[in-house]
XYZ file of C-alpha atoms in Angstrom:
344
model
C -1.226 -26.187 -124.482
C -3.350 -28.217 -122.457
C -1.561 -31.774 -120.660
C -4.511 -33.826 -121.194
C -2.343 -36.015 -123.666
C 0.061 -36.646 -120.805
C -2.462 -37.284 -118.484
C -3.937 -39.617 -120.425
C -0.483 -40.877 -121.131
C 0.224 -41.563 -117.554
C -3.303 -43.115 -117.068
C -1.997 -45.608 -119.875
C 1.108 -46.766 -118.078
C -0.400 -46.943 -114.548
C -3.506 -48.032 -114.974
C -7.120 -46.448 -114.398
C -7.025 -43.502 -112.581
C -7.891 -43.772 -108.675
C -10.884 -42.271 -108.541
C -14.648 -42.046 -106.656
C -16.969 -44.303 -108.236
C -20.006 -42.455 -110.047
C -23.241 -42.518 -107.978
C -26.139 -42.556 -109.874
C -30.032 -42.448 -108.379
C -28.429 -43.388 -105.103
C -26.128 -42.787 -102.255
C -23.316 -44.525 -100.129
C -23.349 -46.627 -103.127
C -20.249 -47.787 -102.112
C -20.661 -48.080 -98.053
C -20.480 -51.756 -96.532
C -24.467 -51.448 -95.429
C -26.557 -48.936 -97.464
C -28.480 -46.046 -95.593
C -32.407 -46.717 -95.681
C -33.144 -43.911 -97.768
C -30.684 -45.627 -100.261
C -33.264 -47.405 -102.463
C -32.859 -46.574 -106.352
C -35.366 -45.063 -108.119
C -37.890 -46.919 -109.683
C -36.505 -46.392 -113.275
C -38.513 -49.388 -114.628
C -41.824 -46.987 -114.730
C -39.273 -44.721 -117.404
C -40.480 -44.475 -120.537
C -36.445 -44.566 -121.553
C -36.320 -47.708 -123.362
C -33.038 -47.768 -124.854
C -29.859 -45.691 -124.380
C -26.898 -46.318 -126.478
C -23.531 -45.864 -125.342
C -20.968 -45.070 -128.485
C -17.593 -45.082 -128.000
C -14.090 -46.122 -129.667
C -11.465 -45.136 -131.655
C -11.187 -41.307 -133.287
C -11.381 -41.576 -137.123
C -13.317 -45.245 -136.436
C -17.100 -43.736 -137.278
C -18.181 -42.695 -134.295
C -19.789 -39.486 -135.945
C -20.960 -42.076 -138.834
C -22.972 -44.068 -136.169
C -24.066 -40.921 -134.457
C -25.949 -40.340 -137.660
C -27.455 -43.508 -137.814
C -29.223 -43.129 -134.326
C -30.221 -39.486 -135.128
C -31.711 -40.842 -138.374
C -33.820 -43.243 -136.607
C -35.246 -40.845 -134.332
C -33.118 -41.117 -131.078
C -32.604 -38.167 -128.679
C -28.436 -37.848 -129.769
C -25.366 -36.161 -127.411
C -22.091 -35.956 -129.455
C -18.644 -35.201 -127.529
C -20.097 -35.963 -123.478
C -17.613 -36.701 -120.700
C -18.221 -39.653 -118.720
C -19.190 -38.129 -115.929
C -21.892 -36.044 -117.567
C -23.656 -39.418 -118.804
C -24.689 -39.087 -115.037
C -26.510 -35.864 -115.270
C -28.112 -36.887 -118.592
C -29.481 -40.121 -117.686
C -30.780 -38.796 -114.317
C -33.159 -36.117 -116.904
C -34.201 -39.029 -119.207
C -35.369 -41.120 -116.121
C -37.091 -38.154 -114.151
C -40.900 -38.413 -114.639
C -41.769 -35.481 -116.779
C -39.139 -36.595 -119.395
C -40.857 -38.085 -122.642
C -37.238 -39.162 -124.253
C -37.744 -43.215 -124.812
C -34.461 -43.738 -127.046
C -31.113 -41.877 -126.922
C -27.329 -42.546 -128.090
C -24.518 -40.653 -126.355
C -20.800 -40.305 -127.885
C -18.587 -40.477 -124.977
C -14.382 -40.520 -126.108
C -11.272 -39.574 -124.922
C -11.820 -35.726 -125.700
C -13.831 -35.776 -122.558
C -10.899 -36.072 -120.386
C -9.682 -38.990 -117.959
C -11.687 -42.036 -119.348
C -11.246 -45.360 -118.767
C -12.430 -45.606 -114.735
C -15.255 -42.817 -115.087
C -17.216 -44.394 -118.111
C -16.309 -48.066 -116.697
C -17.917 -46.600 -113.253
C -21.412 -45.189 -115.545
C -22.081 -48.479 -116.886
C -21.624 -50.577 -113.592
C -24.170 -47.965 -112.618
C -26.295 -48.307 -115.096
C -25.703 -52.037 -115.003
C -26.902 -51.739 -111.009
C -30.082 -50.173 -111.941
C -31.665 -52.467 -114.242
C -31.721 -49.481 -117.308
C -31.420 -50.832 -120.251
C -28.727 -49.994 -121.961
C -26.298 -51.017 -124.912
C -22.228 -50.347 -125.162
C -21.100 -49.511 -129.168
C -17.402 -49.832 -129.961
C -15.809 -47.994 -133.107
C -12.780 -49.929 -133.836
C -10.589 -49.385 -137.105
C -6.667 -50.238 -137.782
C -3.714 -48.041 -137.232
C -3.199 -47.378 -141.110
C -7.055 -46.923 -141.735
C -7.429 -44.157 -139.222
C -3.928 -42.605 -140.134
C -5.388 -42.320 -143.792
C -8.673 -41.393 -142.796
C -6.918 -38.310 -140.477
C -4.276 -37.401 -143.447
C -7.492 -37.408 -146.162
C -9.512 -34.625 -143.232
C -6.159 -32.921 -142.492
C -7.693 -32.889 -138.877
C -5.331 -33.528 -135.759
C -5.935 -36.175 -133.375
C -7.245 -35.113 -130.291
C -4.763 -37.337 -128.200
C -1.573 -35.817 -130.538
C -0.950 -32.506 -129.309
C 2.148 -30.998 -130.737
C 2.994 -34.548 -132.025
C 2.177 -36.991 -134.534
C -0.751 -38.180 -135.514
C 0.949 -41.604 -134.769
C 1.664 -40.835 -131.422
C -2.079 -40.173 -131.001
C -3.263 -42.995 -132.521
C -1.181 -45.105 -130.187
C -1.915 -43.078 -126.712
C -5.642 -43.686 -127.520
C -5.480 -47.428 -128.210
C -3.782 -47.717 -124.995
C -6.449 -45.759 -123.179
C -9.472 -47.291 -124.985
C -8.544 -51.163 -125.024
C -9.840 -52.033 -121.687
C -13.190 -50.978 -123.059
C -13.224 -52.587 -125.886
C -14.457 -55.361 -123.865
C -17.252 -53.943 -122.018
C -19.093 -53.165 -125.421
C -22.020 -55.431 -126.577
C -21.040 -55.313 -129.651
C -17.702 -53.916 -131.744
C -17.600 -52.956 -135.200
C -14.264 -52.935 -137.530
C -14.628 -50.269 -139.684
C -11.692 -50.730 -141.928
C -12.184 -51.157 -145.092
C -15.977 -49.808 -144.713
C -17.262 -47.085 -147.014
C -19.653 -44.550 -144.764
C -22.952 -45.974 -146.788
C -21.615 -49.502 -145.642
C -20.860 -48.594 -142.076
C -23.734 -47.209 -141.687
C -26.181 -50.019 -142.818
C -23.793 -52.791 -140.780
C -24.799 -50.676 -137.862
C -28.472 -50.428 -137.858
C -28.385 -54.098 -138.858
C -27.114 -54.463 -135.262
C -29.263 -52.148 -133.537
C -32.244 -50.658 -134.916
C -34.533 -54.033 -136.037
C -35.058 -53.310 -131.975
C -37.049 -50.145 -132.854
C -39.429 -49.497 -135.389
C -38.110 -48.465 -138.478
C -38.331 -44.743 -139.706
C -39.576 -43.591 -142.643
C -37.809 -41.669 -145.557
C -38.671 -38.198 -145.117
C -38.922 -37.052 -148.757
C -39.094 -33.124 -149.486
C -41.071 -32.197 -152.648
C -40.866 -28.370 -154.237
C -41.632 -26.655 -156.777
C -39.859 -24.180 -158.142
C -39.080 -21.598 -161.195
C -35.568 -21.611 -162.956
C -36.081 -17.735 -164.008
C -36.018 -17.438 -160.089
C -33.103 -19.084 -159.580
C -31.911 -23.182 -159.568
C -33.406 -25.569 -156.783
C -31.200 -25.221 -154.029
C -29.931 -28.798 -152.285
C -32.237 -31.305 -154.278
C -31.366 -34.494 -154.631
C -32.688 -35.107 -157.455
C -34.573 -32.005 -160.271
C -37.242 -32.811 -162.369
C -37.714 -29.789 -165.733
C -41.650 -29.735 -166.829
C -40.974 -27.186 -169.237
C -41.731 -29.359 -172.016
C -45.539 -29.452 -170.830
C -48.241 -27.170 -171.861
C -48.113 -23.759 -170.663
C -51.289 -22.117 -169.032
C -49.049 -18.522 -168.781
C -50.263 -17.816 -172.076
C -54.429 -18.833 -171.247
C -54.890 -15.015 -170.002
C -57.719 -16.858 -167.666
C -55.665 -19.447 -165.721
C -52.670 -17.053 -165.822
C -53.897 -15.608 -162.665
C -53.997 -19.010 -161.157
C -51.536 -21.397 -159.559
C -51.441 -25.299 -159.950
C -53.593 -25.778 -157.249
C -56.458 -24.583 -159.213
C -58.193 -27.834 -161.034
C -58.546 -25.456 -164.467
C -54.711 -25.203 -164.361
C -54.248 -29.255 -163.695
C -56.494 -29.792 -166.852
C -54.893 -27.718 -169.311
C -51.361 -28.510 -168.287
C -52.687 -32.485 -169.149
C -55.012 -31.728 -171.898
C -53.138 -33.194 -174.750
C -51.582 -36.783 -172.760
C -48.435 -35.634 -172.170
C -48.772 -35.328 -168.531
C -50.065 -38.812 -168.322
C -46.931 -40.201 -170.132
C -44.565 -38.260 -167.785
C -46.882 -39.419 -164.926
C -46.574 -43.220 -166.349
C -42.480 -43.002 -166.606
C -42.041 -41.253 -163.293
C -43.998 -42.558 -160.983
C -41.942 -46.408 -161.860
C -38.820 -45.037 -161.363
C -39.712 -43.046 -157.627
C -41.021 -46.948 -156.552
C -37.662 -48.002 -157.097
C -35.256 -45.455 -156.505
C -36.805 -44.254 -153.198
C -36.360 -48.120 -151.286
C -32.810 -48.078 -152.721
C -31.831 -44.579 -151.143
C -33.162 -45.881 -147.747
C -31.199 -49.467 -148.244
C -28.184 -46.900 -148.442
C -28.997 -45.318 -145.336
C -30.541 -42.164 -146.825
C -32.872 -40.642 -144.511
C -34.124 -37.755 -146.077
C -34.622 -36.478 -149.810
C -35.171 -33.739 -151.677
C -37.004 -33.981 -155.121
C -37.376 -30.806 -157.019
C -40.400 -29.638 -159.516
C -39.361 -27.038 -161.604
C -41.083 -24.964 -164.224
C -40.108 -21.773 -165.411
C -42.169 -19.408 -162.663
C -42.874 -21.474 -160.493
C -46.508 -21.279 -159.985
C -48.277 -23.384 -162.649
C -46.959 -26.698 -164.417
C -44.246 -27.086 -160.917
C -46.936 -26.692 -158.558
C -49.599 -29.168 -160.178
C -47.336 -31.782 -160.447
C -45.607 -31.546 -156.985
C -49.302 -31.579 -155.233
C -50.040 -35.305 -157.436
C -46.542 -36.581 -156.861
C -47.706 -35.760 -152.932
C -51.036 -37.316 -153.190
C -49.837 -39.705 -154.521
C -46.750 -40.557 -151.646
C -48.523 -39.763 -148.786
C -50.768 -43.049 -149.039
C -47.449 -44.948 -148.662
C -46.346 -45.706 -144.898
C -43.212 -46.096 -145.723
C -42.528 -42.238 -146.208
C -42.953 -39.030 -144.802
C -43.873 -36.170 -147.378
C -43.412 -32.826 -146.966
C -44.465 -29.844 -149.399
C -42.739 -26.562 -150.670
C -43.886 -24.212 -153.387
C -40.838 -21.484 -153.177
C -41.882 -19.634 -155.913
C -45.606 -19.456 -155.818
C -45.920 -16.423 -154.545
C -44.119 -14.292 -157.059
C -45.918 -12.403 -158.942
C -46.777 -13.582 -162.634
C -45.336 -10.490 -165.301
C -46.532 -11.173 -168.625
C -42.774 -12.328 -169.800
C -43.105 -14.746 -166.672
C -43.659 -18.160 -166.919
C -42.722 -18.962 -170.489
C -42.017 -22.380 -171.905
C -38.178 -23.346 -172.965
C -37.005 -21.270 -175.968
């Protein structure tokens, strides 16, 4: 069993652990009268423009916030020791590197804590790169709960409680707490909630990112859609299987389109669901939903499915608000004469 608990334990009691301060883009930082080659690097001309340190309490949302930066298009590092920020931030700021925002999680699983990550951002600090401290902090009895609902051990327990944990880590992590620009209770704070208090806090300083919404079309004799978020069934719509001329054909042929909304139903289902997509789609990103899935389905997969996942693209992509992607899984199977049939 490894004695990084009572380490950690003893760093608690005594204080930060004596230890060399980090050196970052320079040396002798700590010598009375620097060497002349001891000039930082220029890390104004980086095109890093925003790193985000995340740290606190296990169980607090750390992984939650993690999420949030990912989400919003940062480059993200879960789980780094202190002393690796180092080595990351000296490959973000070298000249070749085209990373401009990144978050790192940095906790007590990497090891002795307090005096290396304290040592990072006085570094950082030193050097004029922009940078910003977040701190996960919950309540005893929310992250006891939280750890009893994920039946997951504290990293700080060892063979004991998760109590005992909880405690060691507070001690370790409070003289932090006050480095942070900004700390965020989580108690009481659904994941959905967390996450929006979050970007609220950080990302109006970046430009927002779209909702990256996934259309496909599919056939339910091939199978259900896999991971949508949401199914639409055409079946109830004209069926050009049985037109032995557009049988051959998929929905991307205009013939197919035509005949599929020859007698006004399409246009009605059109009228109904294109409503509903302008307000559900602003709602899922207000809840922090980054990407969805809406899926087409008809019964093969190649005619009704396909025509109507092509308009409802069309018809997305002149929105800037979103970023559409096509799939037609099933367009490529071949079309048997007991194929795509309409609902029995």
């Amino acid at each position: 069993m490894s004695d990084e608990p009572e380490r950690l334990q003893d760093m608690a009691v005594e204080g930060p652990a004596r230890r060399p301060r980090l050196r970052l883009g320079r040396r002798g930082r700590d010598a009375q009268q620097p060497e002349p080659d001891a000039t930082p690097r220029p890390y104004a001309e980086t095109r890093l423009e925003d790193l985000v340190v995340i740290t606190g309490y296990s169980g607090a949302g750390k992984s939650t916030a993690m999420n949030v930066f990912e989400d919003a298009g940062y480059f993200c590092v879960d789980n780094l020791p202190p002393e690796m920020i180092r080595a990351l931030v000296e490959l973000f700021v070298h000249e070749g590197s085209k990373v401009e925002r990144a978050a790192v999680v940095s906790d007590v699983r990497g090891g002795d804590y307090f005096e290396a990550l304290r040592a990072v951002l006085e570094d950082l600090e030193a050097l004029g790169l922009r940078h910003r401290v977040l701190f996960l902090h919950a309540t005893d009895d929310a992250i006891l709960t939280r750890f009893q609902e994920t039946r997951r051990r504290h990293p700080l327990a060892g063979a004991s409680t998760v109590e005992r944990g909880i405690a060691l880590e507070r001690a370790v992590l409070e003289p932090i707490k006050g480095l942070a620009d900004v700390v965020i209770d989580s108690t009481g704070l659904k994941a959905h909630m967390l996450r929006r208090r979050i970007a609220d806090e950080f990302l109006p300083r970046v430009p927002a990112s779209k909702l990256a919404v996934s259309l496909e079309s599919f056939g339910f004799k091939h199978g259900p859609a896999r991971d949508a978020d949401m199914v639409l069934d055409v079946r109830f719509l004209p069926n050009p299987h049985y037109e032995p001329d557009l049988r051959p054909l998929t929905g991307h042929d205009q013939r197919v389109v035509d005949y599929v909304g020859r007698d006004g139903q399409l246009e009605a289902f059109y009228e109904r669901l294109e409503p509903l997509l302008d307000y559900l789609l602003p709602q899922y990103v207000a809840e922090g939903k980054a990407h969805l899935t809406i899926a087409v389905g008809c019964t093969g997969g190649r005619h009704r499915s396909v025509a109507i996942t092509e308009y409802l693209a069309r018809r997305w992509r002149e929105r800037d608000d979103v970023f559409v992607e096509v799939t037609h899984r099933d367009i490529s199977h071949a079309d048997r004469r007991d194929g795509d049939r309409g609902p029995s």
